[in-house]
Amino acid sequence: MIGKISLIFSYFLILSAIGMTTWGLAGFTEYLFGLTVVIPLQNPNFPPGTQFIHWLLITLSGTVFLFGYFKRWKYTPTAKLVIYACLATMCFIQTFDFMTREDRYISYVLEVTNYIVVSIYLFKSKLMQERFNRI
């Protein structure tokens, strides 16, 4: 039963990585060329440099996982942990310095919790240890 849940969660991570890559590329397209792909993605409260790093990290988060998962790259969990640390730092800056939404602190806590849960899964689940040849 746990193995089946782990497999389903791994598929969820693949879909999530595809979503992150797509979102990041759409954000870059809008940032670099001013072309809105689906909906406006730029936050006018973020300085341009912050916005660039935001899209870079989001795009890297998705592409690194997809590359690592399908190539069975053994450093995938470590690379994701580093990207999550960068994302958490960027999100901290955005949340506390630029965002104005009332729910921004709750969103930040949920986002960091997600990073922690996924990181633990990547390092500790038997399926991911086997996938990335870490056993």
PDB file of C-alpha atoms in Angstrom:
ATOM      1  CA  MET A   1       0.000   0.000   0.000  1.00  0.00           C
ATOM      2  CA  ILE A   2       2.784   2.457   0.925  1.00  0.00           C
ATOM      3  CA  GLY A   3       4.612   1.557  -2.282  1.00  0.00           C
ATOM      4  CA  LYS A   4       1.528   2.419  -4.337  1.00  0.00           C
ATOM      5  CA  ILE A   5       1.107   5.767  -2.544  1.00  0.00           C
ATOM      6  CA  SER A   6       4.787   6.502  -3.139  1.00  0.00           C
ATOM      7  CA  LEU A   7       4.427   5.696  -6.841  1.00  0.00           C
ATOM      8  CA  ILE A   8       1.374   7.962  -7.147  1.00  0.00           C
ATOM      9  CA  PHE A   9       3.269  10.739  -5.327  1.00  0.00           C
ATOM     10  CA  SER A  10       6.195  10.329  -7.738  1.00  0.00           C
ATOM     11  CA  TYR A  11       3.784  10.796 -10.667  1.00  0.00           C
ATOM     12  CA  PHE A  12       2.411  13.887  -8.943  1.00  0.00           C
ATOM     13  CA  LEU A  13       5.992  15.234  -8.714  1.00  0.00           C
ATOM     14  CA  ILE A  14       6.478  14.667 -12.441  1.00  0.00           C
ATOM     15  CA  LEU A  15       3.267  16.554 -13.246  1.00  0.00           C
ATOM     16  CA  SER A  16       4.267  19.273 -10.810  1.00  0.00           C
ATOM     17  CA  ALA A  17       7.697  19.573 -12.462  1.00  0.00           C
ATOM     18  CA  ILE A  18       6.064  19.872 -15.885  1.00  0.00           C
ATOM     19  CA  GLY A  19       3.837  22.589 -14.441  1.00  0.00           C
ATOM     20  CA  MET A  20       6.783  24.437 -12.874  1.00  0.00           C
ATOM     21  CA  THR A  21       8.761  24.290 -16.115  1.00  0.00           C
ATOM     22  CA  THR A  22       5.795  25.528 -18.134  1.00  0.00           C
ATOM     23  CA  TRP A  23       5.017  28.281 -15.627  1.00  0.00           C
ATOM     24  CA  GLY A  24       8.669  29.353 -15.516  1.00  0.00           C
ATOM     25  CA  LEU A  25       9.001  29.463 -19.300  1.00  0.00           C
ATOM     26  CA  ALA A  26       5.738  31.400 -19.612  1.00  0.00           C
ATOM     27  CA  GLY A  27       6.990  33.833 -16.964  1.00  0.00           C
ATOM     28  CA  PHE A  28      10.294  34.252 -18.801  1.00  0.00           C
ATOM     29  CA  THR A  29       8.469  34.816 -22.097  1.00  0.00           C
ATOM     30  CA  GLU A  30       6.462  37.596 -20.514  1.00  0.00           C
ATOM     31  CA  TYR A  31       9.453  39.005 -18.618  1.00  0.00           C
ATOM     32  CA  LEU A  32      11.817  39.056 -21.610  1.00  0.00           C
ATOM     33  CA  PHE A  33       9.456  39.786 -24.495  1.00  0.00           C
ATOM     34  CA  GLY A  34       6.333  41.268 -22.897  1.00  0.00           C
ATOM     35  CA  LEU A  35       4.213  38.472 -24.377  1.00  0.00           C
ATOM     36  CA  THR A  36       1.507  37.167 -22.070  1.00  0.00           C
ATOM     37  CA  VAL A  37       1.108  33.438 -22.776  1.00  0.00           C
ATOM     38  CA  VAL A  38      -2.143  32.787 -20.876  1.00  0.00           C
ATOM     39  CA  ILE A  39      -2.556  35.233 -17.999  1.00  0.00           C
ATOM     40  CA  PRO A  40      -0.273  38.037 -16.767  1.00  0.00           C
ATOM     41  CA  LEU A  41       2.416  36.510 -14.531  1.00  0.00           C
ATOM     42  CA  GLN A  42       4.639  39.448 -13.586  1.00  0.00           C
ATOM     43  CA  ASN A  43       4.218  40.954 -10.147  1.00  0.00           C
ATOM     44  CA  PRO A  44       4.557  44.728 -10.534  1.00  0.00           C
ATOM     45  CA  ASN A  45       5.784  44.951  -6.923  1.00  0.00           C
ATOM     46  CA  PHE A  46       8.913  42.883  -7.693  1.00  0.00           C
ATOM     47  CA  PRO A  47      12.037  44.650  -8.975  1.00  0.00           C
ATOM     48  CA  PRO A  48      13.248  43.371 -12.366  1.00  0.00           C
ATOM     49  CA  GLY A  49      16.224  41.472 -10.903  1.00  0.00           C
ATOM     50  CA  THR A  50      14.006  39.745  -8.360  1.00  0.00           C
ATOM     51  CA  GLN A  51      11.554  38.835 -11.107  1.00  0.00           C
ATOM     52  CA  PHE A  52      14.357  37.354 -13.243  1.00  0.00           C
ATOM     53  CA  ILE A  53      15.668  35.186 -10.390  1.00  0.00           C
ATOM     54  CA  HIS A  54      12.089  34.155  -9.584  1.00  0.00           C
ATOM     55  CA  TRP A  55      11.524  32.769 -13.104  1.00  0.00           C
ATOM     56  CA  LEU A  56      14.994  31.247 -13.273  1.00  0.00           C
ATOM     57  CA  LEU A  57      14.484  29.271 -10.048  1.00  0.00           C
ATOM     58  CA  ILE A  58      10.989  28.138 -11.013  1.00  0.00           C
ATOM     59  CA  THR A  59      12.192  26.953 -14.419  1.00  0.00           C
ATOM     60  CA  LEU A  60      15.226  25.220 -12.887  1.00  0.00           C
ATOM     61  CA  SER A  61      13.084  23.533 -10.264  1.00  0.00           C
ATOM     62  CA  GLY A  62      10.991  21.815 -12.900  1.00  0.00           C
ATOM     63  CA  THR A  63      13.677  21.057 -15.457  1.00  0.00           C
ATOM     64  CA  VAL A  64      16.200  19.708 -12.946  1.00  0.00           C
ATOM     65  CA  PHE A  65      13.637  17.293 -11.532  1.00  0.00           C
ATOM     66  CA  LEU A  66      12.499  16.124 -14.972  1.00  0.00           C
ATOM     67  CA  PHE A  67      16.077  15.684 -16.181  1.00  0.00           C
ATOM     68  CA  GLY A  68      17.100  13.928 -12.982  1.00  0.00           C
ATOM     69  CA  TYR A  69      14.062  11.679 -12.831  1.00  0.00           C
ATOM     70  CA  PHE A  70      14.248  10.435 -16.400  1.00  0.00           C
ATOM     71  CA  LYS A  71      18.057  10.183 -16.490  1.00  0.00           C
ATOM     72  CA  ARG A  72      18.108   8.636 -12.986  1.00  0.00           C
ATOM     73  CA  TRP A  73      20.694  11.241 -11.993  1.00  0.00           C
ATOM     74  CA  LYS A  74      21.838  10.366  -8.492  1.00  0.00           C
ATOM     75  CA  TYR A  75      22.284  14.005  -7.478  1.00  0.00           C
ATOM     76  CA  THR A  76      18.647  14.917  -8.165  1.00  0.00           C
ATOM     77  CA  PRO A  77      17.571  14.994  -4.486  1.00  0.00           C
ATOM     78  CA  THR A  78      20.560  17.168  -3.575  1.00  0.00           C
ATOM     79  CA  ALA A  79      20.032  19.490  -6.542  1.00  0.00           C
ATOM     80  CA  LYS A  80      16.355  19.863  -5.641  1.00  0.00           C
ATOM     81  CA  LEU A  81      17.249  20.624  -2.029  1.00  0.00           C
ATOM     82  CA  VAL A  82      19.597  23.401  -3.183  1.00  0.00           C
ATOM     83  CA  ILE A  83      16.946  24.818  -5.525  1.00  0.00           C
ATOM     84  CA  TYR A  84      14.335  24.644  -2.751  1.00  0.00           C
ATOM     85  CA  ALA A  85      16.670  26.533  -0.410  1.00  0.00           C
ATOM     86  CA  CYS A  86      17.085  29.217  -3.076  1.00  0.00           C
ATOM     87  CA  LEU A  87      13.338  29.329  -3.720  1.00  0.00           C
ATOM     88  CA  ALA A  88      12.577  29.581  -0.001  1.00  0.00           C
ATOM     89  CA  THR A  89      15.052  32.452   0.299  1.00  0.00           C
ATOM     90  CA  MET A  90      13.614  34.232  -2.738  1.00  0.00           C
ATOM     91  CA  CYS A  91      10.073  33.701  -1.480  1.00  0.00           C
ATOM     92  CA  PHE A  92      11.064  35.046   1.940  1.00  0.00           C
ATOM     93  CA  ILE A  93      12.358  38.246   0.323  1.00  0.00           C
ATOM     94  CA  GLN A  94       9.272  38.542  -1.877  1.00  0.00           C
ATOM     95  CA  THR A  95       6.878  37.841   1.005  1.00  0.00           C
ATOM     96  CA  PHE A  96       8.418  40.187   3.542  1.00  0.00           C
ATOM     97  CA  ASP A  97       9.651  42.973   1.258  1.00  0.00           C
ATOM     98  CA  PHE A  98       7.335  43.214  -1.752  1.00  0.00           C
ATOM     99  CA  MET A  99       4.061  41.329  -1.449  1.00  0.00           C
ATOM    100  CA  THR A 100       0.918  43.018  -0.188  1.00  0.00           C
ATOM    101  CA  ARG A 101      -1.660  40.193  -0.132  1.00  0.00           C
ATOM    102  CA  GLU A 102      -3.089  39.506   3.318  1.00  0.00           C
ATOM    103  CA  ASP A 103      -2.506  35.744   3.013  1.00  0.00           C
ATOM    104  CA  ARG A 104       1.154  36.093   1.989  1.00  0.00           C
ATOM    105  CA  TYR A 105       2.539  34.665   5.245  1.00  0.00           C
ATOM    106  CA  ILE A 106       0.281  31.623   5.120  1.00  0.00           C
ATOM    107  CA  SER A 107       1.267  31.089   1.485  1.00  0.00           C
ATOM    108  CA  TYR A 108       4.944  31.289   2.428  1.00  0.00           C
ATOM    109  CA  VAL A 109       4.570  28.732   5.231  1.00  0.00           C
ATOM    110  CA  LEU A 110       2.673  26.355   2.926  1.00  0.00           C
ATOM    111  CA  GLU A 111       5.292  26.723   0.209  1.00  0.00           C
ATOM    112  CA  VAL A 112       8.205  26.017   2.549  1.00  0.00           C
ATOM    113  CA  THR A 113       6.300  23.079   4.070  1.00  0.00           C
ATOM    114  CA  ASN A 114       5.909  21.681   0.559  1.00  0.00           C
ATOM    115  CA  TYR A 115       9.661  22.009  -0.025  1.00  0.00           C
ATOM    116  CA  ILE A 116      10.389  20.163   3.210  1.00  0.00           C
ATOM    117  CA  VAL A 117       7.915  17.333   2.520  1.00  0.00           C
ATOM    118  CA  VAL A 118       9.162  16.791  -1.043  1.00  0.00           C
ATOM    119  CA  SER A 119      12.818  16.918   0.071  1.00  0.00           C
ATOM    120  CA  ILE A 120      12.219  14.314   2.771  1.00  0.00           C
ATOM    121  CA  TYR A 121      10.440  12.140   0.224  1.00  0.00           C
ATOM    122  CA  LEU A 122      13.282  12.455  -2.297  1.00  0.00           C
ATOM    123  CA  PHE A 123      15.906  11.516   0.280  1.00  0.00           C
ATOM    124  CA  LYS A 124      14.026   8.939   2.365  1.00  0.00           C
ATOM    125  CA  SER A 125      11.523   7.060   0.211  1.00  0.00           C
ATOM    126  CA  LYS A 126      12.652   3.673  -0.988  1.00  0.00           C
ATOM    127  CA  LEU A 127      11.256   4.351  -4.459  1.00  0.00           C
ATOM    128  CA  MET A 128      13.297   7.531  -4.886  1.00  0.00           C
ATOM    129  CA  GLN A 129      16.417   5.971  -3.394  1.00  0.00           C
ATOM    130  CA  GLU A 130      16.130   3.176  -5.946  1.00  0.00           C
ATOM    131  CA  ARG A 131      15.260   5.602  -8.758  1.00  0.00           C
ATOM    132  CA  PHE A 132      18.346   7.690  -8.122  1.00  0.00           C
ATOM    133  CA  ASN A 133      20.622   4.736  -7.322  1.00  0.00           C
ATOM    134  CA  ARG A 134      21.231   5.942  -3.781  1.00  0.00           C
ATOM    135  CA  ILE A 135      20.861   2.540  -2.079  1.00  0.00           C
TER     136      ILE A 135
END
